[in-house]
Coordinates of N, CA and C in Angstrom, one line a residue:
M212 N -4.7 24.4 6.8 CA -3.8 23.5 6.2 C -4.3 22.0 6.5
K213 N -4.4 21.2 5.4 CA -4.9 19.9 5.5 C -3.9 19.0 6.2
K214 N -4.3 18.2 7.2 CA -3.4 17.3 7.9 C -3.5 15.9 7.2
I215 N -2.4 15.4 6.7 CA -2.4 14.1 5.9 C -1.4 13.1 6.6
L216 N -1.9 11.9 6.7 CA -1.1 10.8 7.1 C -0.7 9.9 5.9
V217 N 0.6 9.7 5.8 CA 1.1 8.8 4.8 C 1.6 7.5 5.5
T218 N 1.0 6.4 5.2 CA 1.5 5.1 5.8 C 2.7 4.7 4.9
G219 N 3.6 4.1 5.6 CA 4.8 3.6 4.8 C 5.6 4.8 4.4
G220 N 5.6 5.9 5.1 CA 6.3 7.1 4.7 C 7.8 7.1 4.7
T221 N 8.4 6.0 5.1 CA 9.9 5.9 4.9 C 10.3 5.0 3.8
G222 N 9.3 4.4 3.2 CA 9.6 3.5 2.0 C 9.9 4.3 0.7
F223 N 10.1 3.6 -0.3 CA 10.4 4.2 -1.6 C 9.3 5.1 -2.1
L224 N 8.1 4.6 -2.2 CA 7.0 5.3 -2.7 C 6.5 6.3 -1.6
G225 N 6.3 5.9 -0.4 CA 5.8 6.8 0.7 C 6.7 8.0 0.9
S226 N 8.0 7.8 0.9 CA 8.9 9.0 1.2 C 8.8 10.0 0.1
N227 N 8.6 9.6 -1.2 CA 8.4 10.5 -2.3 C 7.0 11.2 -2.1
V228 N 6.0 10.5 -1.7 CA 4.7 11.1 -1.5 C 4.8 12.2 -0.3
V229 N 5.5 11.8 0.8 CA 5.7 12.7 1.9 C 6.4 14.0 1.4
E230 N 7.5 13.8 0.7 CA 8.2 15.0 0.2 C 7.4 15.9 -0.7
L231 N 6.6 15.3 -1.7 CA 5.8 16.1 -2.6 C 4.7 16.9 -1.8
L232 N 4.0 16.2 -0.9 CA 3.0 16.9 -0.1 C 3.5 18.0 0.8
R233 N 4.7 17.7 1.4 CA 5.3 18.8 2.3 C 5.7 20.0 1.4
N234 N 6.2 19.7 0.2 CA 6.6 20.8 -0.7 C 5.4 21.6 -1.1
K235 N 4.2 21.0 -1.1 CA 3.0 21.7 -1.5 C 2.4 22.4 -0.3
G236 N 3.0 22.3 0.9 CA 2.6 23.0 2.1 C 1.6 22.3 3.0
F237 N 1.4 21.0 2.8 CA 0.5 20.2 3.6 C 1.2 19.9 4.9
D238 N 0.4 19.7 6.0 CA 0.9 19.2 7.3 C 0.9 17.7 7.2
V239 N 2.1 17.1 6.9 CA 2.2 15.7 6.6 C 2.9 14.9 7.8
H240 N 2.2 13.8 8.2 CA 2.7 12.9 9.2 C 2.9 11.5 8.5
S241 N 3.9 10.8 9.0 CA 4.0 9.4 8.4 C 4.2 8.4 9.5
C242 N 3.9 7.2 9.1 CA 4.1 6.1 10.1 C 4.7 4.9 9.3
S243 N 5.6 4.2 9.9 CA 6.2 3.0 9.4 C 6.9 2.2 10.5
R244 N 7.3 1.0 10.2 CA 8.0 0.3 11.3 C 9.3 1.0 11.6
R245 N 9.9 1.6 10.7 CA 11.2 2.4 11.0 C 10.9 3.5 11.9
E246 N 9.7 4.0 11.9 CA 9.3 5.1 12.8 C 8.6 4.6 14.1
G247 N 8.6 3.3 14.3 CA 8.1 2.7 15.5 C 6.6 2.3 15.5
I248 N 5.9 2.4 14.3 CA 4.5 2.1 14.2 C 4.4 0.9 13.2
D249 N 3.9 -0.2 13.8 CA 3.7 -1.4 12.9 C 2.2 -1.5 12.6
I250 N 1.8 -1.2 11.4 CA 0.4 -1.2 11.1 C -0.3 -2.5 11.2
R251 N 0.5 -3.6 11.2 CA -0.1 -4.9 11.4 C -0.7 -5.0 12.8
N252 N -0.2 -4.2 13.7 CA -0.7 -4.2 15.1 C -1.8 -3.1 15.1
Y253 N -3.1 -3.5 15.1 CA -4.2 -2.6 14.9 C -4.2 -1.6 16.1
S254 N -4.1 -2.0 17.3 CA -4.2 -1.1 18.4 C -3.1 0.0 18.4
Q255 N -1.9 -0.4 18.0 CA -0.8 0.6 17.9 C -1.1 1.6 16.8
F256 N -1.5 1.1 15.7 CA -1.8 2.0 14.6 C -3.0 2.9 14.9
K257 N -4.1 2.4 15.4 CA -5.3 3.2 15.7 C -4.9 4.3 16.7
E258 N -4.1 4.0 17.7 CA -3.7 5.0 18.7 C -3.0 6.1 18.0
F259 N -2.1 5.8 17.1 CA -1.4 6.8 16.4 C -2.3 7.7 15.5
V260 N -3.3 7.0 14.8 CA -4.2 7.8 14.0 C -5.0 8.7 14.9
D261 N -5.5 8.2 16.0 CA -6.3 9.1 16.9 C -5.5 10.2 17.5
K262 N -4.2 10.0 17.7 CA -3.3 11.1 18.2 C -3.2 12.2 17.2
I263 N -2.9 11.9 15.9 CA -2.6 12.9 14.9 C -3.9 13.5 14.2
K264 N -5.0 12.7 14.2 CA -6.3 13.1 13.6 C -6.1 13.7 12.2
P265 N -5.7 12.8 11.3 CA -5.6 13.3 9.9 C -6.9 13.5 9.2
E266 N -7.0 14.4 8.2 CA -8.2 14.5 7.4 C -8.2 13.6 6.2
L267 N -7.0 13.2 5.8 CA -6.7 12.3 4.7 C -5.6 11.3 5.0
V268 N -5.8 10.0 4.5 CA -4.8 9.0 4.7 C -4.4 8.6 3.3
V269 N -3.1 8.6 3.0 CA -2.5 8.1 1.8 C -1.8 6.8 2.2
H270 N -2.3 5.7 1.8 CA -1.8 4.4 2.2 C -0.8 3.8 1.2
C271 N 0.5 3.9 1.6 CA 1.6 3.4 0.8 C 2.3 2.2 1.5
A272 N 1.9 1.9 2.7 CA 2.7 0.9 3.5 C 2.4 -0.5 2.9
A273 N 3.4 -1.3 2.9 CA 3.3 -2.7 2.4 C 4.5 -3.5 2.9
H274 N 4.2 -4.8 2.9 CA 5.3 -5.8 3.1 C 5.8 -6.1 1.7
V275 N 7.0 -5.6 1.4 CA 7.5 -5.8 0.0 C 8.9 -6.5 0.0
G276 N 9.3 -7.0 -1.1 CA 10.6 -7.6 -1.3 C 10.8 -7.8 -2.8
G277 N 11.9 -8.2 -3.2 CA 12.2 -8.4 -4.6 C 11.5 -9.7 -5.1
I278 N 11.8 -10.1 -6.3 CA 11.2 -11.3 -6.9 C 11.5 -12.5 -6.1
A279 N 12.8 -12.7 -5.7 CA 13.2 -13.9 -5.0 C 12.5 -13.9 -3.6
Y280 N 12.5 -12.8 -2.9 CA 11.9 -12.8 -1.6 C 10.4 -13.1 -1.7
N281 N 9.7 -12.5 -2.7 CA 8.3 -12.8 -2.8 C 8.0 -14.2 -3.2
A282 N 8.9 -14.8 -4.0 CA 8.7 -16.2 -4.3 C 8.9 -17.1 -3.1
L283 N 9.8 -16.8 -2.2 CA 10.1 -17.6 -1.0 C 9.1 -17.4 0.1
H284 N 8.4 -16.2 0.1 CA 7.5 -15.9 1.2 C 6.1 -15.4 0.7
P285 N 5.5 -16.1 -0.2 CA 4.3 -15.6 -0.8 C 3.1 -15.4 0.1
V286 N 3.0 -16.4 1.0 CA 1.8 -16.3 1.9 C 2.0 -15.2 3.0
E287 N 3.2 -15.1 3.5 CA 3.5 -14.1 4.5 C 3.3 -12.7 3.9
V288 N 3.8 -12.5 2.7 CA 3.7 -11.2 2.1 C 2.2 -10.9 1.8
F289 N 1.5 -11.8 1.3 CA 0.1 -11.6 1.0 C -0.7 -11.4 2.2
E290 N -0.5 -12.2 3.2 CA -1.3 -12.1 4.5 C -1.0 -10.7 5.2
D291 N 0.3 -10.4 5.3 CA 0.6 -9.1 5.9 C -0.1 -7.9 5.1
N292 N 0.0 -7.9 3.8 CA -0.6 -6.8 3.0 C -2.1 -6.8 3.2
V293 N -2.8 -7.9 3.2 CA -4.2 -7.9 3.4 C -4.5 -7.3 4.8
N294 N -3.8 -7.8 5.9 CA -4.0 -7.3 7.2 C -3.7 -5.8 7.4
I295 N -2.6 -5.4 6.8 CA -2.3 -3.9 6.8 C -3.4 -3.1 6.2
G296 N -3.8 -3.5 5.0 CA -4.9 -2.8 4.3 C -6.2 -2.8 5.1
L297 N -6.6 -3.9 5.7 CA -7.8 -3.9 6.5 C -7.7 -3.0 7.7
N298 N -6.5 -3.0 8.4 CA -6.3 -2.2 9.5 C -6.4 -0.7 9.2
V299 N -5.9 -0.3 8.0 CA -5.9 1.1 7.6 C -7.4 1.5 7.4
V300 N -8.1 0.6 6.6 CA -9.5 0.9 6.3 C -10.4 1.0 7.6
R301 N -10.1 0.0 8.5 CA -10.8 -0.1 9.8 C -10.6 1.2 10.7
A302 N -9.3 1.6 10.8 CA -8.9 2.7 11.6 C -9.5 4.0 11.0
C303 N -9.5 4.1 9.7 CA -10.2 5.3 9.0 C -11.7 5.3 9.4
N304 N -12.3 4.2 9.2 CA -13.7 4.1 9.5 C -14.1 4.4 10.9
E305 N -13.3 3.8 11.9 CA -13.6 4.0 13.3 C -13.2 5.4 13.8
S306 N -12.3 6.1 13.1 CA -11.9 7.4 13.5 C -12.6 8.6 12.7
G307 N -13.5 8.2 11.9 CA -14.3 9.2 11.1 C -13.5 9.9 10.0
I308 N -12.5 9.2 9.5 CA -11.7 9.7 8.3 C -12.4 9.2 7.1
N309 N -12.9 10.1 6.3 CA -13.7 9.7 5.1 C -12.9 9.9 3.8
K310 N -11.6 10.1 3.9 CA -10.8 10.3 2.7 C -9.6 9.4 2.8
L311 N -9.5 8.4 1.9 CA -8.4 7.4 1.9 C -8.0 7.2 0.5
I312 N -6.7 7.4 0.2 CA -6.1 7.0 -1.1 C -5.3 5.7 -0.8
N313 N -5.8 4.6 -1.5 CA -5.2 3.3 -1.2 C -4.3 2.9 -2.4
I314 N -3.0 2.9 -2.3 CA -2.1 2.5 -3.3 C -1.9 1.0 -3.1
M315 N -2.1 0.2 -4.2 CA -2.0 -1.3 -4.1 C -0.6 -1.7 -3.6
P316 N -0.5 -2.6 -2.6 CA 0.8 -3.0 -2.0 C 1.4 -4.2 -2.7
N317 N 1.7 -4.1 -4.0 CA 2.3 -5.2 -4.6 C 3.2 -4.8 -5.7
C318 N 3.9 -5.7 -6.4 CA 4.8 -5.5 -7.5 C 4.3 -6.2 -8.7
T319 N 4.6 -5.6 -9.8 CA 4.3 -6.3 -11.1 C 5.6 -6.4 -11.9
Y320 N 5.9 -7.6 -12.4 CA 7.1 -7.8 -13.2 C 6.8 -8.6 -14.4
P321 N 7.4 -8.3 -15.5 CA 7.2 -9.2 -16.7 C 7.9 -10.5 -16.4
G322 N 7.5 -11.6 -17.0 CA 8.1 -12.9 -16.8 C 9.4 -13.0 -17.5
H323 N 9.6 -12.4 -18.6 CA 10.9 -12.5 -19.3 C 11.2 -11.3 -20.1
L324 N 12.4 -10.8 -20.0 CA 12.9 -9.6 -20.8 C 14.3 -9.9 -21.1
E325 N 14.7 -9.6 -22.3 CA 16.1 -9.7 -22.7 C 16.9 -8.6 -22.0
E326 N 16.4 -7.4 -22.1 CA 17.1 -6.3 -21.4 C 16.0 -5.4 -20.8
Y327 N 16.4 -4.6 -19.9 CA 15.4 -3.8 -19.2 C 15.3 -2.4 -19.9
E328 N 14.1 -2.3 -20.6 CA 13.8 -1.0 -21.3 C 12.4 -0.6 -20.9
E329 N 12.2 0.7 -20.6 CA 10.9 1.1 -20.1 C 9.8 0.8 -21.1
S330 N 10.1 0.8 -22.4 CA 9.1 0.5 -23.4 C 8.7 -0.9 -23.4
K331 N 9.4 -1.8 -22.8 CA 9.1 -3.2 -22.8 C 8.6 -3.7 -21.4
F332 N 8.5 -2.8 -20.5 CA 8.2 -3.1 -19.1 C 6.9 -4.0 -19.0
W333 N 5.9 -3.7 -19.7 CA 4.6 -4.5 -19.6 C 4.6 -5.7 -20.5
D334 N 5.6 -6.0 -21.3 CA 5.6 -7.1 -22.2 C 5.9 -8.4 -21.4
G335 N 5.4 -9.5 -21.9 CA 5.7 -10.8 -21.3 C 4.7 -11.2 -20.3
A336 N 4.9 -12.4 -19.9 CA 4.0 -13.0 -18.8 C 4.3 -12.5 -17.5
I337 N 3.4 -12.5 -16.6 CA 3.6 -12.1 -15.2 C 4.5 -13.1 -14.5
H338 N 5.4 -12.6 -13.7 CA 6.4 -13.5 -13.0 C 5.6 -14.4 -12.0
D339 N 6.1 -15.6 -11.8 CA 5.4 -16.5 -10.9 C 5.4 -16.1 -9.4
S340 N 6.2 -15.1 -9.0 CA 6.3 -14.7 -7.7 C 5.0 -13.8 -7.3
V341 N 4.3 -13.5 -8.3 CA 3.0 -12.7 -8.0 C 2.0 -13.7 -7.7
L342 N 1.7 -13.8 -6.4 CA 0.8 -14.9 -5.9 C -0.5 -15.0 -6.6
L343 N -1.2 -13.9 -6.8 CA -2.6 -14.0 -7.4 C -2.6 -14.4 -8.8
C344 N -1.5 -14.3 -9.5 CA -1.5 -14.7 -10.9 C -1.5 -16.2 -11.1
L345 N -1.2 -16.9 -10.0 CA -1.3 -18.4 -10.0 C -2.7 -18.9 -9.9
L346 N -3.6 -18.1 -9.6 CA -5.0 -18.5 -9.5 C -5.6 -18.6 -10.9
P347 N -6.6 -19.5 -11.1 CA -7.2 -19.6 -12.4 C -7.9 -18.2 -12.8
E348 N -8.5 -17.6 -11.9 CA -9.1 -16.2 -12.2 C -8.4 -15.3 -11.3
K349 N -8.2 -14.1 -11.7 CA -7.6 -13.0 -10.9 C -8.7 -12.3 -10.2
P350 N -9.0 -12.6 -8.9 CA -10.1 -11.9 -8.2 C -9.7 -10.5 -7.8
E351 N -10.7 -9.7 -7.8 CA -10.5 -8.3 -7.2 C -10.8 -8.5 -5.8
I352 N -9.8 -8.2 -4.9 CA -10.0 -8.3 -3.5 C -10.0 -6.8 -3.0
Q353 N -11.2 -6.4 -2.5 CA -11.3 -5.1 -2.0 C -12.1 -5.0 -0.7
A354 N -11.8 -4.1 0.1 CA -12.5 -3.9 1.4 C -13.4 -2.7 1.2
H355 N -14.7 -2.8 1.4 CA -15.6 -1.7 1.3 C -16.2 -1.4 2.7
T356 N -16.1 -0.2 3.2 CA -16.7 0.1 4.5 C -17.2 1.5 4.4
S357 N -18.5 1.6 4.5 CA -19.2 2.9 4.7 C -18.6 4.0 3.8
G358 N -18.3 3.8 2.6 CA -17.8 4.8 1.7 C -16.4 5.4 2.1
V359 N -15.7 4.6 2.9 CA -14.4 5.2 3.4 C -13.3 5.3 2.3
S360 N -13.3 4.3 1.4 CA -12.3 4.4 0.4 C -12.8 4.2 -1.0
E361 N -12.0 4.7 -1.9 CA -12.2 4.4 -3.4 C -10.9 3.7 -3.8
H362 N -11.1 2.7 -4.7 CA -9.9 1.9 -5.1 C -9.7 2.2 -6.6
V363 N -8.4 2.5 -6.9 CA -8.0 2.7 -8.3 C -7.1 1.6 -8.6
R364 N -7.3 0.8 -9.6 CA -6.5 -0.3 -10.0 C -5.9 -0.1 -11.4
P365 N -4.6 0.3 -11.5 CA -4.1 0.6 -12.8 C -4.1 -0.7 -13.7
K366 N -4.3 -0.5 -14.9 CA -4.2 -1.7 -15.8 C -2.8 -2.3 -15.7
G367 N -2.8 -3.7 -15.7 CA -1.5 -4.4 -15.6 C -1.0 -4.6 -14.2
S368 N -1.7 -4.2 -13.2 CA -1.3 -4.4 -11.8 C -2.1 -5.6 -11.3
F369 N -1.4 -6.6 -10.7 CA -2.1 -7.8 -10.3 C -1.9 -8.0 -8.8

């Protein structure tokens, strides 16, 4: 049975990933601040990874908030998410884990909608709370280490 670590396993996305994988019979472990593991603290996270020795990491952890929160704390949210991502990649690399699914830790919102309909979700300008959309060019920021991770960036995600 494959041992899988889901970071952010108590959050909205992570809890659903944990449930899906457990229902498929995998040995799933999760870590989050609610579970006492702060991935921003590299030594604490690395110790946890070394203890459970997963074969695969599904990275869902992120510092998240709503539109207003992200607008009020853009640097803190961005900095935490970069550091969380780097700590996950570094721990995988140093622990010999060569399988990492990295789900981008951010939100995408249209700038203006009259009413919320799924068919209109991607219409409109990106909301100003999305930090990178304020830059003249939208850079791809990725961490590459020894083939540890593959990055999938869905269209429309900034």
